[in-house]
Amino acid sequence: MTTDSSNAAKPRAASGQAMWGGRFSDKPAELMQAINVSISFDRRLASQDLEGSRAHAAMLQNTGVISSEDAAAIQKGLGAIGEEISAGVFPFREEFEDIHMNVEARLHELIGPAAGRLHTARSRNDQVALDFRMWVREACDRTHVQIRALQKALLAKAEPHATTLMPGFTHLQPAQPVTFGHHLMAYVEMFGRDASRFADARVRMNESPLGAAALAGSPFPIDRHQTAKALGFDRPAANSLDAVADRDFALESLAAASITSIHLSRLAEEIVIWMTPQFGFVTLTDAFTTGSSIMPQKKNPDAAELVRAKAGRLLGSFTQLAVVMKGLPLTYSKDMQEDKVPTFEAFDALELSLRAMAGMVTDLEPNRDRMGAAAGAGFSTATDLADWLVRQLGLPFREAHHITGAAVKRAEQIGCDLPDLPLAELQVLEPRITHDVYKVLTPQASVASRMSYGGTAPDQVRVQIQRWKEILA
């Protein structure tokens, strides 16, 4: 199956039709060129394009499709191109539209007609599917590492604060006392699920489209298993149509990225709230805050606000690609050129947000006194009173709930908090209440009592911290 390189057609480097112009008698209009060219953004796929081409050339040689001499020249030329790109001297040119044609044209300039053998048994359709899939796979790997780094930062901050009291909220109203360590561990769990989503997506995307060619496969005796293995894939994609048409690997990764950004945004929002003078729960140093151009007293949590805002960009990227793909028939349509920019932008924003949040978590310091005082406010131990009535007096919970509500109302009327409500007032509501009830009405007692698995009791918080230390080790 080896062919003679002397008969290979030479690319027309002077025209916008450089690699596909045989059917055409004139070059594209300037507007067509402007809308069609993608090298301004798909140049980010250069390393993946070179890696795929090296694997493809090696396979073509091993299967006898191209000669050893041509394969050696191709590999040498691809190596030189890689060095040019690394050195920042590679001549990216719009006339060659995309990264694939730019590499092939430069390869022809470096090694001559043998370069024309490289594209045997492949198409730009499976080539871009391969490059983009490899890029997304690497982005998922990077993101997974960054999520783990954020989890470790949260663990390091949670451990010394396993006993630090703070209010737990529902509806942003004081609900029950919890600990700051317990609160941070909630985000460790969230980001753990995020990491697992990227890991799951990676498993599904790890099939190689290379060799599917334009859409129908190849008549050459290629070995798709060889290229798949060389490029770190588990297997070649089993259907050539699906291989070039599939972008759900990007959609699934963007969905995982969007959910992660939502979790980041929720934590960012809490940091913003906690830093207000009205809360005063935490402080950030100058490293993650900025000032005002007019108000000298201001110390703004801009890093948290920007992380919160970037969630919108990620959600928009997922929506953008979903809308691009939703109406496309099989297999490849030029619409799919619009898959890269939103994906690149989304992962850029996510990776920056993850690093910034890990930095903020490490940087922030809780105000123990302010948090502790707030932990007991708003009748936050009312549920503990109801639980005591059930445990000690055997009341049905609904009856205990009603008595507790009446106790809260009476405390409001006389202007005190629940732990300060006189025993006589409580006994008006239920004569069997004793002074022992006050043992459960402090925030410390409330927190210590929540010993159920996953609860806020410091011992339980430490159990979860240790569990995650072992997972992340």
Tab-separated table of N, CA and C in Angstrom, residues 3 17 23 33 46 115 131 137 150 161 220 259 263 272 280 342 375 380 404 436 438 442:
chain	number	residue	atom	x	y	z
A	3	THR	N	2.940	4.311	-1.283
A	3	THR	CA	2.822	5.092	-2.514
A	3	THR	C	4.053	5.951	-2.698
A	17	GLN	N	-7.463	28.811	-0.852
A	17	GLN	CA	-7.931	27.472	-1.166
A	17	GLN	C	-6.798	26.454	-1.040
A	23	ARG	N	-11.425	21.931	-6.677
A	23	ARG	CA	-12.791	22.035	-7.195
A	23	ARG	C	-13.152	23.470	-7.556
A	33	GLN	N	-13.734	34.601	3.856
A	33	GLN	CA	-12.497	34.287	4.549
A	33	GLN	C	-12.586	34.704	6.017
A	46	ALA	N	-2.631	23.405	18.899
A	46	ALA	CA	-1.411	23.067	18.165
A	46	ALA	C	-0.725	21.830	18.727
A	115	ALA	N	5.163	15.622	2.797
A	115	ALA	CA	4.143	16.144	3.708
A	115	ALA	C	2.738	15.782	3.251
A	131	ASP	N	-8.322	16.466	18.038
A	131	ASP	CA	-7.600	17.538	18.727
A	131	ASP	C	-8.442	18.125	19.845
A	137	ARG	N	-10.041	16.759	27.272
A	137	ARG	CA	-9.580	15.745	28.223
A	137	ARG	C	-8.512	16.324	29.145
A	150	LEU	N	-8.415	22.936	45.985
A	150	LEU	CA	-9.388	23.728	46.733
A	150	LEU	C	-9.938	22.939	47.909
A	161	HIS	N	-11.094	24.757	63.072
A	161	HIS	CA	-12.355	25.402	63.427
A	161	HIS	C	-13.499	24.396	63.561
A	220	PHE	N	-8.098	2.396	3.541
A	220	PHE	CA	-6.718	1.982	3.782
A	220	PHE	C	-6.667	1.029	4.977
A	259	ILE	N	-21.749	23.391	36.885
A	259	ILE	CA	-22.148	23.036	38.250
A	259	ILE	C	-21.056	23.429	39.234
A	263	HIS	N	-21.243	26.100	42.492
A	263	HIS	CA	-20.752	25.882	43.857
A	263	HIS	C	-19.746	26.961	44.260
A	272	VAL	N	-18.740	37.158	50.530
A	272	VAL	CA	-19.172	38.552	50.384
A	272	VAL	C	-20.067	38.957	51.558
A	280	GLY	N	-19.655	40.565	59.723
A	280	GLY	CA	-18.341	40.612	60.337
A	280	GLY	C	-17.811	39.251	60.736
A	342	PRO	N	-16.361	28.970	23.157
A	342	PRO	CA	-17.014	28.900	24.467
A	342	PRO	C	-16.359	27.906	25.412
A	375	ALA	N	-24.238	32.868	66.783
A	375	ALA	CA	-24.721	31.481	66.789
A	375	ALA	C	-25.912	31.283	67.716
A	380	SER	N	-31.970	30.401	68.178
A	380	SER	CA	-31.436	29.305	67.369
A	380	SER	C	-31.456	27.954	68.069
A	404	THR	N	-42.762	24.934	72.229
A	404	THR	CA	-41.537	25.700	71.972
A	404	THR	C	-41.864	27.002	71.253
A	436	ASP	N	-33.163	21.549	84.378
A	436	ASP	CA	-32.231	20.819	83.502
A	436	ASP	C	-32.343	21.240	82.038
A	438	TYR	N	-32.098	24.022	80.748
A	438	TYR	CA	-31.145	25.063	80.336
A	438	TYR	C	-29.815	24.471	79.867
A	442	THR	N	-27.872	26.252	75.218
A	442	THR	CA	-26.726	27.039	74.765
A	442	THR	C	-26.298	26.555	73.382
